[in-house]
Amino acid sequence: ATADSIRLMQTDAYSIYAQNILPYILPLVDQPGLNATQKEAFRITSGWNKYYGAQSVAASIFDLWTKRLMFNIWNDEFTVDAVPMRFPSRDRTVQLIQKEPNSKWFDNVNTPAKETLNDAVNEAFKYACDSLERKYGAISMEWAWANVK
């Protein structure tokens, strides 16, 4: 390791996480069920280079989408009154999505319906788009990572 190699590592904005999870969650998005903003967000995210660049709108969508997806998967089992608990790791979540797409963890135990990974992915994607639209207006460069972050 050199000072220069460490500098390059620290300034590398490429997301291995996005590389690992997007091929599994993008195909699950119900495109016909999206509104115009969500369709544009899907188009942008589908073509994303997976870099968290300052001008990247896809980075903002992906970040909020996957945070909500983690919440959808783990919150019902890992939120207990007066018991501090952490969600399983991001790596465990990626493994679950990649290798256990029919896992019981995708079901929200607090509802009578039996939710699936598809349900969690779609709710999270729409949530991300709707949240960004409420805060920053119609999809535009206002959604850029530098502005959101």
Short mmCIF file of N, CA and C in Angstrom, two decimals:
data_model
loop_
_atom_site.label_atom_id
_atom_site.label_comp_id
_atom_site.label_asym_id
_atom_site.label_seq_id
_atom_site.Cartn_x
_atom_site.Cartn_y
_atom_site.Cartn_z
N ALA A 1 0.84 -1.19 0.00
CA ALA A 1 0.00 0.00 0.00
C ALA A 1 0.88 1.24 0.00
N THR A 2 0.46 2.18 -0.80
CA THR A 2 1.16 3.46 -0.85
C THR A 2 0.15 4.56 -0.57
N ALA A 3 0.66 5.75 -0.32
CA ALA A 3 -0.25 6.88 -0.10
C ALA A 3 -1.15 7.08 -1.31
N ASP A 4 -0.58 6.89 -2.51
CA ASP A 4 -1.37 7.07 -3.73
C ASP A 4 -2.42 5.97 -3.89
N SER A 5 -2.07 4.74 -3.57
CA SER A 5 -3.04 3.65 -3.70
C SER A 5 -4.18 3.83 -2.70
N ILE A 6 -3.87 4.32 -1.52
CA ILE A 6 -4.91 4.57 -0.51
C ILE A 6 -5.80 5.72 -0.97
N ARG A 7 -5.20 6.76 -1.55
CA ARG A 7 -5.98 7.89 -2.08
C ARG A 7 -6.95 7.42 -3.15
N LEU A 8 -6.46 6.59 -4.05
CA LEU A 8 -7.32 6.06 -5.12
C LEU A 8 -8.45 5.21 -4.55
N MET A 9 -8.16 4.41 -3.54
CA MET A 9 -9.18 3.56 -2.92
C MET A 9 -10.25 4.43 -2.25
N GLN A 10 -9.82 5.45 -1.54
CA GLN A 10 -10.77 6.29 -0.82
C GLN A 10 -11.63 7.16 -1.73
N THR A 11 -11.16 7.42 -2.92
CA THR A 11 -11.94 8.25 -3.83
C THR A 11 -12.67 7.42 -4.88
N ASP A 12 -12.64 6.11 -4.75
CA ASP A 12 -13.35 5.23 -5.68
C ASP A 12 -14.82 5.20 -5.30
N ALA A 13 -15.67 5.72 -6.17
CA ALA A 13 -17.09 5.82 -5.87
C ALA A 13 -17.91 4.68 -6.50
N TYR A 14 -17.24 3.64 -7.00
CA TYR A 14 -17.94 2.51 -7.61
C TYR A 14 -18.59 1.66 -6.52
N SER A 15 -19.83 1.22 -6.75
CA SER A 15 -20.57 0.45 -5.77
C SER A 15 -20.58 -1.04 -6.10
N ILE A 16 -19.80 -1.80 -5.36
CA ILE A 16 -19.82 -3.27 -5.49
C ILE A 16 -21.19 -3.77 -5.04
N TYR A 17 -21.77 -3.13 -4.06
CA TYR A 17 -23.11 -3.49 -3.58
C TYR A 17 -24.12 -3.42 -4.73
N ALA A 18 -24.10 -2.32 -5.47
CA ALA A 18 -25.01 -2.19 -6.62
C ALA A 18 -24.71 -3.26 -7.66
N GLN A 19 -23.44 -3.52 -7.89
CA GLN A 19 -23.05 -4.56 -8.85
C GLN A 19 -23.62 -5.92 -8.44
N ASN A 20 -23.63 -6.18 -7.15
CA ASN A 20 -24.08 -7.48 -6.65
C ASN A 20 -25.60 -7.63 -6.58
N ILE A 21 -26.31 -6.54 -6.34
CA ILE A 21 -27.74 -6.68 -6.08
C ILE A 21 -28.65 -6.25 -7.24
N LEU A 22 -28.22 -5.26 -8.02
CA LEU A 22 -29.09 -4.78 -9.10
C LEU A 22 -29.52 -5.86 -10.10
N PRO A 23 -28.63 -6.77 -10.50
CA PRO A 23 -29.09 -7.81 -11.44
C PRO A 23 -30.20 -8.69 -10.89
N TYR A 24 -30.36 -8.71 -9.59
CA TYR A 24 -31.39 -9.54 -8.96
C TYR A 24 -32.68 -8.78 -8.69
N ILE A 25 -32.58 -7.47 -8.43
CA ILE A 25 -33.79 -6.73 -8.08
C ILE A 25 -34.40 -5.97 -9.25
N LEU A 26 -33.61 -5.53 -10.21
CA LEU A 26 -34.18 -4.82 -11.36
C LEU A 26 -35.22 -5.66 -12.11
N PRO A 27 -34.95 -6.94 -12.37
CA PRO A 27 -35.95 -7.74 -13.10
C PRO A 27 -37.26 -7.95 -12.33
N LEU A 28 -37.24 -7.71 -11.03
CA LEU A 28 -38.44 -7.93 -10.22
C LEU A 28 -39.39 -6.73 -10.23
N VAL A 29 -38.90 -5.60 -10.72
CA VAL A 29 -39.75 -4.40 -10.74
C VAL A 29 -40.87 -4.59 -11.76
N ASP A 30 -42.08 -4.38 -11.29
CA ASP A 30 -43.28 -4.51 -12.14
C ASP A 30 -43.42 -3.23 -12.97
N GLN A 31 -42.75 -3.19 -14.11
CA GLN A 31 -42.73 -1.98 -14.93
C GLN A 31 -44.11 -1.51 -15.38
N PRO A 32 -45.03 -2.40 -15.79
CA PRO A 32 -46.36 -1.89 -16.18
C PRO A 32 -47.11 -1.21 -15.03
N GLY A 33 -46.77 -1.53 -13.80
CA GLY A 33 -47.44 -0.94 -12.65
C GLY A 33 -46.84 0.37 -12.18
N LEU A 34 -45.85 0.90 -12.91
CA LEU A 34 -45.19 2.13 -12.51
C LEU A 34 -45.86 3.35 -13.13
N ASN A 35 -45.83 4.45 -12.41
CA ASN A 35 -46.31 5.70 -12.99
C ASN A 35 -45.18 6.32 -13.82
N ALA A 36 -45.40 7.45 -14.43
CA ALA A 36 -44.43 8.05 -15.35
C ALA A 36 -43.10 8.36 -14.66
N THR A 37 -43.15 8.91 -13.48
CA THR A 37 -41.92 9.23 -12.74
C THR A 37 -41.16 7.96 -12.42
N GLN A 38 -41.87 6.95 -11.94
CA GLN A 38 -41.23 5.69 -11.58
C GLN A 38 -40.64 5.00 -12.80
N LYS A 39 -41.31 5.10 -13.95
CA LYS A 39 -40.77 4.51 -15.19
C LYS A 39 -39.47 5.19 -15.59
N GLU A 40 -39.43 6.50 -15.47
CA GLU A 40 -38.21 7.24 -15.79
C GLU A 40 -37.10 6.88 -14.78
N ALA A 41 -37.45 6.77 -13.53
CA ALA A 41 -36.46 6.38 -12.51
C ALA A 41 -35.94 4.97 -12.79
N PHE A 42 -36.81 4.08 -13.22
CA PHE A 42 -36.39 2.72 -13.56
C PHE A 42 -35.43 2.75 -14.75
N ARG A 43 -35.76 3.55 -15.76
CA ARG A 43 -34.90 3.66 -16.94
C ARG A 43 -33.51 4.18 -16.55
N ILE A 44 -33.49 5.19 -15.72
CA ILE A 44 -32.22 5.79 -15.29
C ILE A 44 -31.41 4.78 -14.47
N THR A 45 -32.07 4.11 -13.55
CA THR A 45 -31.37 3.16 -12.68
C THR A 45 -30.89 1.94 -13.47
N SER A 46 -31.66 1.52 -14.45
CA SER A 46 -31.27 0.37 -15.29
C SER A 46 -29.99 0.66 -16.07
N GLY A 47 -29.77 1.89 -16.44
CA GLY A 47 -28.59 2.26 -17.21
C GLY A 47 -27.45 2.81 -16.38
N TRP A 48 -27.58 2.74 -15.08
CA TRP A 48 -26.58 3.31 -14.17
C TRP A 48 -25.24 2.60 -14.28
N ASN A 49 -24.17 3.36 -14.22
CA ASN A 49 -22.82 2.80 -14.26
C ASN A 49 -22.32 2.35 -12.88
N LYS A 50 -23.15 2.49 -11.87
CA LYS A 50 -22.89 2.04 -10.50
C LYS A 50 -21.84 2.88 -9.76
N TYR A 51 -21.65 4.09 -10.23
CA TYR A 51 -20.77 5.03 -9.54
C TYR A 51 -21.62 6.06 -8.80
N TYR A 52 -21.24 6.34 -7.57
CA TYR A 52 -21.90 7.36 -6.78
C TYR A 52 -21.30 8.73 -7.11
N GLY A 53 -21.44 9.14 -8.36
CA GLY A 53 -20.96 10.44 -8.78
C GLY A 53 -21.90 11.53 -8.30
N ALA A 54 -21.37 12.72 -8.13
CA ALA A 54 -22.16 13.84 -7.62
C ALA A 54 -23.40 14.12 -8.46
N GLN A 55 -23.32 13.93 -9.77
CA GLN A 55 -24.43 14.23 -10.67
C GLN A 55 -25.34 13.03 -10.94
N SER A 56 -25.10 11.92 -10.24
CA SER A 56 -25.86 10.70 -10.51
C SER A 56 -27.23 10.71 -9.82
N VAL A 57 -28.26 10.70 -10.64
CA VAL A 57 -29.62 10.56 -10.13
C VAL A 57 -29.87 9.11 -9.73
N ALA A 58 -29.32 8.19 -10.49
CA ALA A 58 -29.51 6.76 -10.19
C ALA A 58 -28.95 6.40 -8.82
N ALA A 59 -27.85 7.01 -8.44
CA ALA A 59 -27.27 6.73 -7.12
C ALA A 59 -28.26 7.09 -6.01
N SER A 60 -28.94 8.19 -6.16
CA SER A 60 -29.93 8.61 -5.16
C SER A 60 -31.09 7.63 -5.10
N ILE A 61 -31.58 7.23 -6.27
CA ILE A 61 -32.69 6.28 -6.33
C ILE A 61 -32.27 4.96 -5.71
N PHE A 62 -31.13 4.44 -6.12
CA PHE A 62 -30.64 3.15 -5.62
C PHE A 62 -30.44 3.18 -4.10
N ASP A 63 -29.84 4.25 -3.61
CA ASP A 63 -29.56 4.34 -2.18
C ASP A 63 -30.84 4.28 -1.35
N LEU A 64 -31.81 5.08 -1.71
CA LEU A 64 -33.07 5.08 -0.96
C LEU A 64 -33.84 3.78 -1.18
N TRP A 65 -33.81 3.26 -2.41
CA TRP A 65 -34.49 2.00 -2.74
C TRP A 65 -33.97 0.86 -1.88
N THR A 66 -32.66 0.71 -1.81
CA THR A 66 -32.10 -0.43 -1.08
C THR A 66 -32.20 -0.25 0.44
N LYS A 67 -32.18 0.98 0.90
CA LYS A 67 -32.39 1.19 2.34
C LYS A 67 -33.81 0.78 2.72
N ARG A 68 -34.78 1.16 1.89
CA ARG A 68 -36.17 0.78 2.15
C ARG A 68 -36.35 -0.73 2.00
N LEU A 69 -35.66 -1.33 1.04
CA LEU A 69 -35.74 -2.78 0.86
C LEU A 69 -35.24 -3.50 2.11
N MET A 70 -34.13 -3.06 2.67
CA MET A 70 -33.62 -3.64 3.93
C MET A 70 -34.69 -3.53 5.02
N PHE A 71 -35.30 -2.35 5.12
CA PHE A 71 -36.36 -2.13 6.09
C PHE A 71 -37.51 -3.12 5.86
N ASN A 72 -37.94 -3.25 4.61
CA ASN A 72 -39.06 -4.14 4.29
C ASN A 72 -38.76 -5.59 4.66
N ILE A 73 -37.54 -6.01 4.46
CA ILE A 73 -37.18 -7.40 4.73
C ILE A 73 -37.06 -7.67 6.23
N TRP A 74 -36.40 -6.80 6.96
CA TRP A 74 -36.01 -7.13 8.33
C TRP A 74 -36.83 -6.46 9.43
N ASN A 75 -37.49 -5.35 9.16
CA ASN A 75 -38.11 -4.58 10.24
C ASN A 75 -39.12 -5.36 11.07
N ASP A 76 -39.96 -6.16 10.43
CA ASP A 76 -41.03 -6.83 11.19
C ASP A 76 -40.47 -7.82 12.21
N GLU A 77 -39.38 -8.50 11.90
CA GLU A 77 -38.82 -9.46 12.86
C GLU A 77 -37.78 -8.85 13.79
N PHE A 78 -37.17 -7.73 13.40
CA PHE A 78 -36.07 -7.18 14.18
C PHE A 78 -36.40 -5.88 14.90
N THR A 79 -37.68 -5.57 15.00
CA THR A 79 -38.10 -4.42 15.79
C THR A 79 -39.01 -4.93 16.90
N VAL A 80 -38.47 -4.90 18.10
CA VAL A 80 -39.20 -5.38 19.27
C VAL A 80 -39.12 -4.28 20.32
N ASP A 81 -40.27 -3.89 20.87
CA ASP A 81 -40.30 -2.83 21.88
C ASP A 81 -39.33 -3.15 23.01
N ALA A 82 -38.54 -2.15 23.37
CA ALA A 82 -37.62 -2.20 24.49
C ALA A 82 -36.48 -3.22 24.33
N VAL A 83 -36.31 -3.75 23.12
CA VAL A 83 -35.21 -4.68 22.88
C VAL A 83 -34.37 -4.12 21.73
N PRO A 84 -33.19 -3.60 22.05
CA PRO A 84 -32.36 -3.06 20.97
C PRO A 84 -31.82 -4.19 20.09
N MET A 85 -32.12 -4.10 18.80
CA MET A 85 -31.67 -5.12 17.85
C MET A 85 -31.19 -4.44 16.58
N ARG A 86 -30.25 -5.07 15.92
CA ARG A 86 -29.77 -4.59 14.63
C ARG A 86 -30.28 -5.52 13.54
N PHE A 87 -30.52 -4.93 12.36
CA PHE A 87 -30.87 -5.76 11.21
C PHE A 87 -29.65 -6.59 10.82
N PRO A 88 -29.86 -7.73 10.19
CA PRO A 88 -28.72 -8.47 9.63
C PRO A 88 -27.94 -7.59 8.64
N SER A 89 -26.73 -7.97 8.38
CA SER A 89 -25.83 -7.14 7.56
C SER A 89 -26.32 -7.00 6.12
N ARG A 90 -25.76 -6.01 5.46
CA ARG A 90 -26.05 -5.81 4.05
C ARG A 90 -25.59 -7.01 3.24
N ASP A 91 -24.46 -7.59 3.60
CA ASP A 91 -23.97 -8.78 2.90
C ASP A 91 -24.93 -9.95 3.06
N ARG A 92 -25.49 -10.11 4.24
CA ARG A 92 -26.47 -11.19 4.45
C ARG A 92 -27.72 -10.95 3.61
N THR A 93 -28.10 -9.70 3.49
CA THR A 93 -29.28 -9.36 2.68
C THR A 93 -29.02 -9.67 1.21
N VAL A 94 -27.84 -9.34 0.72
CA VAL A 94 -27.49 -9.65 -0.67
C VAL A 94 -27.53 -11.16 -0.88
N GLN A 95 -26.95 -11.90 0.05
CA GLN A 95 -26.94 -13.36 -0.05
C GLN A 95 -28.37 -13.90 -0.06
N LEU A 96 -29.22 -13.37 0.78
CA LEU A 96 -30.61 -13.80 0.85
C LEU A 96 -31.31 -13.56 -0.49
N ILE A 97 -31.13 -12.40 -1.05
CA ILE A 97 -31.76 -12.06 -2.33
C ILE A 97 -31.22 -12.92 -3.46
N GLN A 98 -29.92 -13.12 -3.48
CA GLN A 98 -29.29 -13.89 -4.56
C GLN A 98 -29.58 -15.39 -4.48
N LYS A 99 -29.55 -15.93 -3.26
CA LYS A 99 -29.57 -17.40 -3.12
C LYS A 99 -30.83 -17.97 -2.48
N GLU A 100 -31.65 -17.12 -1.88
CA GLU A 100 -32.85 -17.60 -1.20
C GLU A 100 -34.06 -16.73 -1.56
N PRO A 101 -34.40 -16.62 -2.84
CA PRO A 101 -35.46 -15.70 -3.25
C PRO A 101 -36.85 -16.06 -2.71
N ASN A 102 -37.01 -17.26 -2.18
CA ASN A 102 -38.30 -17.66 -1.60
C ASN A 102 -38.24 -17.75 -0.08
N SER A 103 -37.30 -17.08 0.51
CA SER A 103 -37.09 -17.13 1.95
C SER A 103 -38.30 -16.63 2.73
N LYS A 104 -38.49 -17.18 3.90
CA LYS A 104 -39.56 -16.74 4.80
C LYS A 104 -39.34 -15.31 5.29
N TRP A 105 -38.10 -14.82 5.23
CA TRP A 105 -37.80 -13.49 5.73
C TRP A 105 -38.48 -12.38 4.92
N PHE A 106 -38.89 -12.66 3.71
CA PHE A 106 -39.53 -11.64 2.89
C PHE A 106 -40.98 -11.37 3.31
N ASP A 107 -41.57 -12.30 4.01
CA ASP A 107 -42.95 -12.13 4.47
C ASP A 107 -42.97 -11.19 5.68
N ASN A 108 -43.88 -10.24 5.66
CA ASN A 108 -44.08 -9.35 6.81
C ASN A 108 -45.03 -10.08 7.76
N VAL A 109 -44.50 -10.48 8.89
CA VAL A 109 -45.30 -11.29 9.83
C VAL A 109 -46.41 -10.48 10.49
N ASN A 110 -46.41 -9.17 10.30
CA ASN A 110 -47.43 -8.32 10.91
C ASN A 110 -48.66 -8.12 10.03
N THR A 111 -48.69 -8.77 8.87
CA THR A 111 -49.84 -8.66 7.97
C THR A 111 -50.40 -10.05 7.69
N PRO A 112 -51.68 -10.14 7.35
CA PRO A 112 -52.25 -11.46 7.04
C PRO A 112 -51.78 -12.00 5.68
N ALA A 113 -51.40 -11.11 4.78
CA ALA A 113 -50.92 -11.54 3.45
C ALA A 113 -49.53 -12.16 3.58
N LYS A 114 -49.15 -12.96 2.60
CA LYS A 114 -47.80 -13.53 2.56
C LYS A 114 -47.00 -12.77 1.51
N GLU A 115 -46.17 -11.84 1.96
CA GLU A 115 -45.38 -11.03 1.05
C GLU A 115 -44.18 -11.82 0.52
N THR A 116 -43.72 -11.40 -0.65
CA THR A 116 -42.60 -12.04 -1.33
C THR A 116 -41.49 -11.03 -1.56
N LEU A 117 -40.38 -11.50 -2.08
CA LEU A 117 -39.29 -10.60 -2.47
C LEU A 117 -39.80 -9.60 -3.49
N ASN A 118 -40.61 -10.04 -4.44
CA ASN A 118 -41.18 -9.12 -5.44
C ASN A 118 -41.94 -7.99 -4.77
N ASP A 119 -42.75 -8.33 -3.78
CA ASP A 119 -43.52 -7.32 -3.07
C ASP A 119 -42.60 -6.30 -2.39
N ALA A 120 -41.58 -6.80 -1.71
CA ALA A 120 -40.65 -5.93 -0.99
C ALA A 120 -39.89 -5.01 -1.96
N VAL A 121 -39.43 -5.57 -3.07
CA VAL A 121 -38.68 -4.79 -4.06
C VAL A 121 -39.56 -3.70 -4.67
N ASN A 122 -40.77 -4.04 -5.05
CA ASN A 122 -41.65 -3.07 -5.69
C ASN A 122 -42.11 -1.98 -4.75
N GLU A 123 -42.45 -2.34 -3.53
CA GLU A 123 -42.86 -1.32 -2.57
C GLU A 123 -41.69 -0.38 -2.31
N ALA A 124 -40.49 -0.92 -2.16
CA ALA A 124 -39.31 -0.10 -1.86
C ALA A 124 -38.97 0.82 -3.03
N PHE A 125 -39.09 0.33 -4.26
CA PHE A 125 -38.79 1.16 -5.43
C PHE A 125 -39.77 2.33 -5.51
N LYS A 126 -41.04 2.04 -5.37
CA LYS A 126 -42.06 3.10 -5.43
C LYS A 126 -41.89 4.08 -4.28
N TYR A 127 -41.57 3.56 -3.10
CA TYR A 127 -41.33 4.41 -1.94
C TYR A 127 -40.18 5.37 -2.21
N ALA A 128 -39.08 4.86 -2.78
CA ALA A 128 -37.91 5.69 -3.07
C ALA A 128 -38.27 6.80 -4.05
N CYS A 129 -38.94 6.43 -5.11
CA CYS A 129 -39.33 7.43 -6.13
C CYS A 129 -40.28 8.46 -5.55
N ASP A 130 -41.29 8.00 -4.83
CA ASP A 130 -42.27 8.92 -4.26
C ASP A 130 -41.63 9.85 -3.23
N SER A 131 -40.71 9.33 -2.43
CA SER A 131 -40.02 10.15 -1.42
C SER A 131 -39.17 11.22 -2.08
N LEU A 132 -38.41 10.83 -3.11
CA LEU A 132 -37.58 11.80 -3.82
C LEU A 132 -38.44 12.86 -4.50
N GLU A 133 -39.54 12.44 -5.08
CA GLU A 133 -40.43 13.39 -5.76
C GLU A 133 -41.06 14.37 -4.77
N ARG A 134 -41.47 13.88 -3.61
CA ARG A 134 -42.05 14.76 -2.60
C ARG A 134 -41.04 15.80 -2.12
N LYS A 135 -39.79 15.37 -1.94
CA LYS A 135 -38.78 16.26 -1.38
C LYS A 135 -38.14 17.18 -2.42
N TYR A 136 -37.92 16.66 -3.65
CA TYR A 136 -37.15 17.42 -4.64
C TYR A 136 -37.94 17.79 -5.90
N GLY A 137 -39.21 17.43 -5.95
CA GLY A 137 -40.01 17.75 -7.12
C GLY A 137 -39.89 16.68 -8.20
N ALA A 138 -40.37 17.01 -9.39
CA ALA A 138 -40.34 16.06 -10.50
C ALA A 138 -38.92 15.59 -10.76
N ILE A 139 -38.80 14.37 -11.27
CA ILE A 139 -37.48 13.79 -11.51
C ILE A 139 -36.67 14.71 -12.41
N SER A 140 -35.48 15.06 -11.88
CA SER A 140 -34.61 16.01 -12.57
C SER A 140 -33.24 15.93 -11.91
N MET A 141 -32.37 16.85 -12.24
CA MET A 141 -31.05 16.87 -11.61
C MET A 141 -31.15 17.27 -10.13
N GLU A 142 -32.32 17.71 -9.70
CA GLU A 142 -32.51 17.95 -8.26
C GLU A 142 -32.37 16.65 -7.48
N TRP A 143 -32.57 15.53 -8.16
CA TRP A 143 -32.43 14.21 -7.52
C TRP A 143 -30.97 13.74 -7.49
N ALA A 144 -30.05 14.52 -7.99
CA ALA A 144 -28.64 14.12 -8.07
C ALA A 144 -28.07 13.81 -6.69
N TRP A 145 -27.17 12.89 -6.65
CA TRP A 145 -26.58 12.39 -5.40
C TRP A 145 -26.01 13.53 -4.56
N ALA A 146 -25.34 14.48 -5.18
CA ALA A 146 -24.75 15.59 -4.41
C ALA A 146 -25.82 16.39 -3.69
N ASN A 147 -26.97 16.56 -4.31
CA ASN A 147 -28.06 17.31 -3.69
C ASN A 147 -28.75 16.49 -2.61
N VAL A 148 -28.97 15.22 -2.89
CA VAL A 148 -29.67 14.35 -1.95
C VAL A 148 -28.80 14.06 -0.73
N LYS A 149 -27.55 13.80 -0.98
CA LYS A 149 -26.64 13.46 0.12
C LYS A 149 -26.18 14.71 0.84
#
